PDB file of C-alpha atoms in Angstrom:
ATOM      1  CA  MET A   1      20.425  -9.704  15.453  1.00 62.00           C
ATOM      2  CA  LYS A   2      17.406 -11.989  15.060  1.00 64.00           C
ATOM      3  CA  ARG A   3      19.703 -14.995  14.798  1.00 69.00           C
ATOM      4  CA  LEU A   4      21.519 -14.017  18.008  1.00 58.00           C
ATOM      5  CA  LEU A   5      18.219 -13.619  19.914  1.00 60.00           C
ATOM      6  CA  PHE A   6      17.042 -16.998  18.604  1.00 63.00           C
ATOM      7  CA  ILE A   7      20.281 -18.706  19.743  1.00 58.00           C
ATOM      8  CA  ILE A   8      20.035 -17.096  23.205  1.00 58.00           C
ATOM      9  CA  ALA A   9      16.397 -18.202  23.538  1.00 59.00           C
ATOM     10  CA  ILE A  10      17.270 -21.804  22.579  1.00 55.00           C
ATOM     11  CA  PHE A  11      20.194 -21.846  25.026  1.00 49.00           C
ATOM     12  CA  LEU A  12      18.068 -20.511  27.890  1.00 52.00           C
ATOM     13  CA  SER A  13      15.269 -22.975  27.192  1.00 50.00           C
ATOM     14  CA  LEU A  14      17.687 -25.909  27.287  1.00 45.00           C
ATOM     15  CA  ALA A  15      19.721 -24.690  30.261  1.00 45.00           C
ATOM     16  CA  ALA A  16      17.001 -23.395  32.580  1.00 50.00           C
ATOM     17  CA  GLU A  17      14.706 -25.619  34.553  1.00 52.00           C
ATOM     18  CA  ALA A  18      11.689 -24.099  36.236  1.00 55.00           C
ATOM     19  CA  ARG A  19       9.965 -25.584  39.232  1.00 67.00           C
ATOM     20  CA  GLN A  20       6.290 -26.221  38.818  1.00 75.00           C
ATOM     21  CA  PRO A  21       4.045 -23.778  40.705  1.00 81.00           C
ATOM     22  CA  SER A  22       2.656 -25.007  44.004  1.00 84.00           C
ATOM     23  CA  ARG A  23      -0.954 -25.043  45.144  1.00 90.00           C
ATOM     24  CA  GLY A  24      -2.353 -21.806  46.604  1.00 93.00           C
ATOM     25  CA  TYR A  25      -2.301 -18.090  45.789  1.00 95.00           C
ATOM     26  CA  ARG A  26      -0.457 -17.008  42.638  1.00 96.00           C
ATOM     27  CA  GLY A  27      -0.026 -13.554  41.123  1.00 96.00           C
ATOM     28  CA  PHE A  28       1.358 -12.148  37.876  1.00 97.00           C
ATOM     29  CA  ILE A  29       2.742  -8.732  36.898  1.00 97.00           C
ATOM     30  CA  GLU A  30       3.546  -8.363  33.207  1.00 97.00           C
ATOM     31  CA  TRP A  31       4.764  -5.762  30.768  1.00 97.00           C
ATOM     32  CA  SER A  32       2.460  -6.161  27.807  1.00 94.00           C
ATOM     33  CA  SER A  33       2.894  -4.836  24.287  1.00 93.00           C
ATOM     34  CA  SER A  34       0.751  -5.225  21.183  1.00 93.00           C
ATOM     35  CA  LEU A  35       1.296  -4.456  17.515  1.00 93.00           C
ATOM     36  CA  ARG A  36      -1.432  -3.743  14.989  1.00 88.00           C
ATOM     37  CA  SER A  37      -1.575  -2.642  11.376  1.00 85.00           C
ATOM     38  CA  GLU A  38      -4.347  -0.052  11.368  1.00 75.00           C
ATOM     39  CA  LYS A  39      -6.229   1.220   8.299  1.00 76.00           C
ATOM     40  CA  PHE A  40      -7.207   4.904   8.309  1.00 73.00           C
ATOM     41  CA  GLY A  41      -9.262   6.967   5.869  1.00 75.00           C
ATOM     42  CA  LEU A  42      -9.389  10.655   4.956  1.00 73.00           C
ATOM     43  CA  PHE A  43     -11.845  12.655   2.879  1.00 70.00           C
ATOM     44  CA  ASP A  44     -10.550  15.396   0.602  1.00 72.00           C
ATOM     45  CA  PHE A  45     -12.489  18.552  -0.358  1.00 70.00           C
ATOM     46  CA  ASN A  46     -14.095  16.758  -3.310  1.00 73.00           C
ATOM     47  CA  GLY A  47     -15.522  14.023  -1.095  1.00 68.00           C
ATOM     48  CA  ASN A  48     -13.035  11.346  -2.246  1.00 75.00           C
ATOM     49  CA  LEU A  49     -11.925   8.844   0.369  1.00 75.00           C
ATOM     50  CA  TYR A  50      -8.216   8.034   0.638  1.00 78.00           C
ATOM     51  CA  THR A  51      -7.040   5.171   2.841  1.00 81.00           C
ATOM     52  CA  TYR A  52      -3.609   4.356   4.238  1.00 81.00           C
ATOM     53  CA  ARG A  53      -2.097   1.813   6.654  1.00 82.00           C
ATOM     54  CA  GLN A  54      -0.174   2.659   9.798  1.00 83.00           C
ATOM     55  CA  ASN A  55       1.476   0.281  12.261  1.00 88.00           C
ATOM     56  CA  THR A  56       0.397   1.073  15.817  1.00 88.00           C
ATOM     57  CA  PHE A  57       2.242  -0.068  18.931  1.00 92.00           C
ATOM     58  CA  TYR A  58       0.522  -0.377  22.322  1.00 93.00           C
ATOM     59  CA  THR A  59       2.463  -0.846  25.559  1.00 95.00           C
ATOM     60  CA  GLY A  60       1.457  -1.115  29.222  1.00 96.00           C
ATOM     61  CA  LEU A  61       1.065  -3.353  32.263  1.00 97.00           C
ATOM     62  CA  THR A  62      -1.267  -6.158  33.263  1.00 97.00           C
ATOM     63  CA  THR A  63      -1.697  -7.868  36.599  1.00 97.00           C
ATOM     64  CA  SER A  64      -3.705 -10.918  37.548  1.00 97.00           C
ATOM     65  CA  HIS A  65      -4.206 -12.829  40.774  1.00 98.00           C
ATOM     66  CA  GLY A  66      -5.862 -16.106  41.576  1.00 98.00           C
ATOM     67  CA  TYR A  67      -5.543 -19.674  42.763  1.00 97.00           C
ATOM     68  CA  GLN A  68      -3.140 -22.382  41.579  1.00 96.00           C
ATOM     69  CA  ILE A  69      -5.349 -25.502  41.697  1.00 96.00           C
ATOM     70  CA  ASP A  70      -2.442 -27.950  41.348  1.00 94.00           C
ATOM     71  CA  SER A  71       1.005 -27.853  39.723  1.00 89.00           C
ATOM     72  CA  MET A  72      -0.599 -27.498  36.286  1.00 94.00           C
ATOM     73  CA  PHE A  73      -3.818 -25.433  36.404  1.00 97.00           C
ATOM     74  CA  PHE A  74      -4.342 -21.788  37.442  1.00 97.00           C
ATOM     75  CA  ILE A  75      -7.536 -19.709  37.445  1.00 98.00           C
ATOM     76  CA  GLY A  76      -7.733 -16.028  38.326  1.00 98.00           C
ATOM     77  CA  ALA A  77      -8.819 -12.523  37.364  1.00 98.00           C
ATOM     78  CA  GLY A  78      -6.930  -9.441  36.323  1.00 98.00           C
ATOM     79  CA  LEU A  79      -6.829  -6.036  34.719  1.00 97.00           C
ATOM     80  CA  GLY A  80      -4.479  -4.048  32.563  1.00 97.00           C
ATOM     81  CA  MET A  81      -3.822  -0.858  30.674  1.00 96.00           C
ATOM     82  CA  GLU A  82      -2.072  -0.442  27.317  1.00 95.00           C
ATOM     83  CA  ARG A  83      -1.597   2.886  25.521  1.00 94.00           C
ATOM     84  CA  CYS A  84      -0.792   3.725  21.913  1.00 90.00           C
ATOM     85  CA  GLY A  85       1.128   6.985  21.674  1.00 82.00           C
ATOM     86  CA  SER A  86       0.887   7.535  17.916  1.00 81.00           C
ATOM     87  CA  ILE A  87      -2.935   7.716  17.765  1.00 81.00           C
ATOM     88  CA  VAL A  88      -3.603   8.306  21.508  1.00 82.00           C
ATOM     89  CA  ASN A  89      -5.709   5.207  22.028  1.00 86.00           C
ATOM     90  CA  TRP A  90      -6.127   2.771  24.947  1.00 90.00           C
ATOM     91  CA  VAL A  91      -6.871  -0.891  25.603  1.00 93.00           C
ATOM     92  CA  ALA A  92      -8.056  -1.412  29.190  1.00 95.00           C
ATOM     93  CA  PRO A  93      -9.001  -5.057  29.809  1.00 96.00           C
ATOM     94  CA  VAL A  94     -10.724  -6.570  32.841  1.00 98.00           C
ATOM     95  CA  PHE A  95     -10.540 -10.350  32.430  1.00 98.00           C
ATOM     96  CA  LEU A  96     -10.764 -13.880  33.794  1.00 98.00           C
ATOM     97  CA  GLN A  97      -7.622 -15.922  33.201  1.00 98.00           C
ATOM     98  CA  GLY A  98      -7.006 -19.628  32.817  1.00 98.00           C
ATOM     99  CA  ARG A  99      -3.481 -20.994  32.536  1.00 98.00           C
ATOM    100  CA  VAL A 100      -1.829 -24.382  32.064  1.00 97.00           C
ATOM    101  CA  ASP A 101       1.831 -24.861  33.113  1.00 95.00           C
ATOM    102  CA  LEU A 102       3.402 -27.919  31.486  1.00 95.00           C
ATOM    103  CA  LYS A 103       6.708 -29.674  32.130  1.00 91.00           C
ATOM    104  CA  PHE A 104       8.580 -31.875  29.658  1.00 90.00           C
ATOM    105  CA  GLY A 105      11.910 -32.740  31.306  1.00 87.00           C
ATOM    106  CA  LYS A 106      13.630 -29.351  31.727  1.00 85.00           C
ATOM    107  CA  TRP A 107      11.335 -27.624  29.227  1.00 88.00           C
ATOM    108  CA  THR A 108       8.468 -25.648  30.878  1.00 92.00           C
ATOM    109  CA  PRO A 109       6.008 -24.129  28.379  1.00 96.00           C
ATOM    110  CA  PHE A 110       2.631 -22.657  29.283  1.00 97.00           C
ATOM    111  CA  GLY A 111      -0.688 -21.838  27.655  1.00 98.00           C
ATOM    112  CA  ASP A 112      -2.792 -18.894  28.782  1.00 96.00           C
ATOM    113  CA  ILE A 113      -6.256 -17.616  27.885  1.00 98.00           C
ATOM    114  CA  ARG A 114      -7.889 -14.356  28.972  1.00 98.00           C
ATOM    115  CA  LEU A 115     -11.553 -13.513  28.455  1.00 98.00           C
ATOM    116  CA  GLY A 116     -13.300 -10.356  29.574  1.00 98.00           C
ATOM    117  CA  ALA A 117     -14.151  -6.779  28.610  1.00 97.00           C
ATOM    118  CA  ASN A 118     -12.189  -3.892  27.113  1.00 96.00           C
ATOM    119  CA  MET A 119     -13.254  -0.856  29.156  1.00 95.00           C
ATOM    120  CA  ALA A 120     -11.726   1.708  26.752  1.00 91.00           C
ATOM    121  CA  GLU A 121     -13.766   3.283  23.915  1.00 86.00           C
ATOM    122  CA  GLY A 122     -17.089   2.057  25.244  1.00 87.00           C
ATOM    123  CA  VAL A 123     -17.268  -1.460  26.588  1.00 92.00           C
ATOM    124  CA  GLY A 124     -16.270  -4.202  24.148  1.00 94.00           C
ATOM    125  CA  MET A 125     -15.169  -7.807  24.383  1.00 96.00           C
ATOM    126  CA  TYR A 126     -11.591  -8.860  25.205  1.00 97.00           C
ATOM    127  CA  PHE A 127     -10.081 -12.227  24.236  1.00 98.00           C
ATOM    128  CA  SER A 128      -6.355 -13.030  24.425  1.00 97.00           C
ATOM    129  CA  PRO A 129      -4.897 -16.553  24.062  1.00 98.00           C
ATOM    130  CA  SER A 130      -1.105 -16.916  24.298  1.00 98.00           C
ATOM    131  CA  ILE A 131       1.676 -19.474  24.603  1.00 98.00           C
ATOM    132  CA  GLY A 132       5.083 -19.056  26.174  1.00 97.00           C
ATOM    133  CA  TYR A 133       7.897 -20.276  28.351  1.00 97.00           C
ATOM    134  CA  ARG A 134       8.443 -20.041  32.124  1.00 95.00           C
ATOM    135  CA  PHE A 135      11.936 -19.686  33.649  1.00 92.00           C
ATOM    136  CA  ASN A 136      12.597 -20.430  37.322  1.00 87.00           C
ATOM    137  CA  TRP A 137      13.667 -17.391  39.339  1.00 83.00           C
ATOM    138  CA  GLY A 138      14.145 -18.338  42.946  1.00 77.00           C
ATOM    139  CA  ARG A 139      12.123 -20.667  45.100  1.00 76.00           C
ATOM    140  CA  LYS A 140       8.612 -19.373  44.383  1.00 81.00           C
ATOM    141  CA  MET A 141       9.062 -16.948  41.474  1.00 90.00           C
ATOM    142  CA  GLY A 142       9.251 -17.362  37.726  1.00 92.00           C
ATOM    143  CA  VAL A 143       9.883 -15.229  34.655  1.00 95.00           C
ATOM    144  CA  ASN A 144       7.347 -15.664  31.862  1.00 96.00           C
ATOM    145  CA  ILE A 145       7.776 -14.800  28.180  1.00 97.00           C
ATOM    146  CA  GLY A 146       4.771 -15.246  25.902  1.00 97.00           C
ATOM    147  CA  VAL A 147       3.315 -14.370  22.501  1.00 98.00           C
ATOM    148  CA  GLY A 148      -0.265 -14.453  21.334  1.00 97.00           C
ATOM    149  CA  LEU A 149      -3.222 -12.813  19.690  1.00 97.00           C
ATOM    150  CA  THR A 150      -5.449 -10.208  21.329  1.00 96.00           C
ATOM    151  CA  LEU A 151      -8.924  -9.266  20.150  1.00 96.00           C
ATOM    152  CA  ALA A 152     -10.160  -6.022  21.728  1.00 95.00           C
ATOM    153  CA  GLY A 153     -13.670  -4.765  21.063  1.00 94.00           C
ATOM    154  CA  TYR A 154     -14.774  -1.150  21.012  1.00 91.00           C
ATOM    155  CA  ARG A 155     -17.784   0.967  20.087  1.00 90.00           C
ATOM    156  CA  ALA A 156     -17.605   3.725  17.490  1.00 85.00           C
ATOM    157  CA  GLU A 157     -20.051   6.307  16.217  1.00 85.00           C
ATOM    158  CA  HIS A 158     -20.879   6.024  12.514  1.00 82.00           C
ATOM    159  CA  TYR A 159     -21.829   8.794  10.124  1.00 82.00           C
ATOM    160  CA  ASP A 160     -23.170   8.714   6.573  1.00 82.00           C
ATOM    161  CA  VAL A 161     -22.067  11.281   3.984  1.00 79.00           C
ATOM    162  CA  GLN A 162     -24.992  12.734   2.044  1.00 80.00           C
ATOM    163  CA  SER A 163     -24.783  15.087  -0.907  1.00 77.00           C
ATOM    164  CA  VAL A 164     -26.993  18.175  -0.551  1.00 80.00           C
ATOM    165  CA  GLY A 165     -25.779  20.040  -3.619  1.00 77.00           C
ATOM    166  CA  PRO A 166     -23.271  19.894  -6.430  1.00 77.00           C
ATOM    167  CA  ASP A 167     -20.374  20.986  -4.195  1.00 74.00           C
ATOM    168  CA  ASP A 168     -21.814  20.427  -0.747  1.00 77.00           C
ATOM    169  CA  PHE A 169     -22.332  17.449   1.539  1.00 75.00           C
ATOM    170  CA  LYS A 170     -23.360  16.845   5.125  1.00 81.00           C
ATOM    171  CA  LEU A 171     -22.675  14.162   7.712  1.00 81.00           C
ATOM    172  CA  GLN A 172     -25.652  12.385   9.238  1.00 84.00           C
ATOM    173  CA  TYR A 173     -25.332  10.369  12.440  1.00 87.00           C
ATOM    174  CA  VAL A 174     -26.232   6.707  11.811  1.00 87.00           C
ATOM    175  CA  GLY A 175     -25.576   5.180  15.241  1.00 88.00           C
ATOM    176  CA  THR A 176     -23.042   3.342  17.345  1.00 89.00           C
ATOM    177  CA  LYS A 177     -21.576   0.029  16.158  1.00 89.00           C
ATOM    178  CA  HIS A 178     -19.398  -2.583  17.837  1.00 91.00           C
ATOM    179  CA  HIS A 179     -16.026  -3.449  16.228  1.00 90.00           C
ATOM    180  CA  VAL A 180     -13.082  -5.711  17.091  1.00 92.00           C
ATOM    181  CA  ARG A 181      -9.385  -4.940  16.563  1.00 90.00           C
ATOM    182  CA  PRO A 182      -6.847  -7.811  16.329  1.00 94.00           C
ATOM    183  CA  TYR A 183      -3.354  -7.326  17.814  1.00 93.00           C
ATOM    184  CA  PHE A 184      -0.172  -9.414  17.884  1.00 96.00           C
ATOM    185  CA  SER A 185       0.788  -9.472  21.591  1.00 96.00           C
ATOM    186  CA  PHE A 186       4.047 -10.001  23.458  1.00 97.00           C
ATOM    187  CA  ARG A 187       4.289 -10.266  27.271  1.00 97.00           C
ATOM    188  CA  VAL A 188       7.212 -10.458  29.714  1.00 97.00           C
ATOM    189  CA  GLY A 189       6.606 -10.669  33.439  1.00 97.00           C
ATOM    190  CA  ILE A 190       7.016 -12.400  36.753  1.00 96.00           C
ATOM    191  CA  ASP A 191       4.814 -14.730  38.745  1.00 95.00           C
ATOM    192  CA  PHE A 192       4.931 -15.048  42.497  1.00 91.00           C
TER     193      PHE A 192
END
């Protein structure tokens, strides 16, 4: 199956020629998905910590709108929402976006970078660079397929386990700390 998808992708990249975007307003609507290997921990009744790994899958939509400076450079702003069903968690970015659309003969790759804030789980940073390919779809529209890395920050409350007796312990609140989760991201969408 992977081989068939690879052959189709190569064929489409050689056969399709996308027009370069023109100066003026430009918008994007994308289906976004992210994959992460998450480490979880559990305490048993004896106070022993057991950890395990679980793959988590986030899916949702992003949209961004801005100005195409020339046929190559775009700058804009956007927002999105991705949800993980297995652990009921969210990534909700608000970001500034910069994009470069290149053209090498019929081949039309792009580079994209998003920088902003993750509004879910307290406010944390959001950084998402990606690369991809743009297919022409009509006179002013294109289909974009991209992969990249997403770093989404969040705040979490921390507790310390203290022993108060031979068979008893208590949790003491330590404070709130900022963390960052890395995700492998995949996006498919249209630009108009």
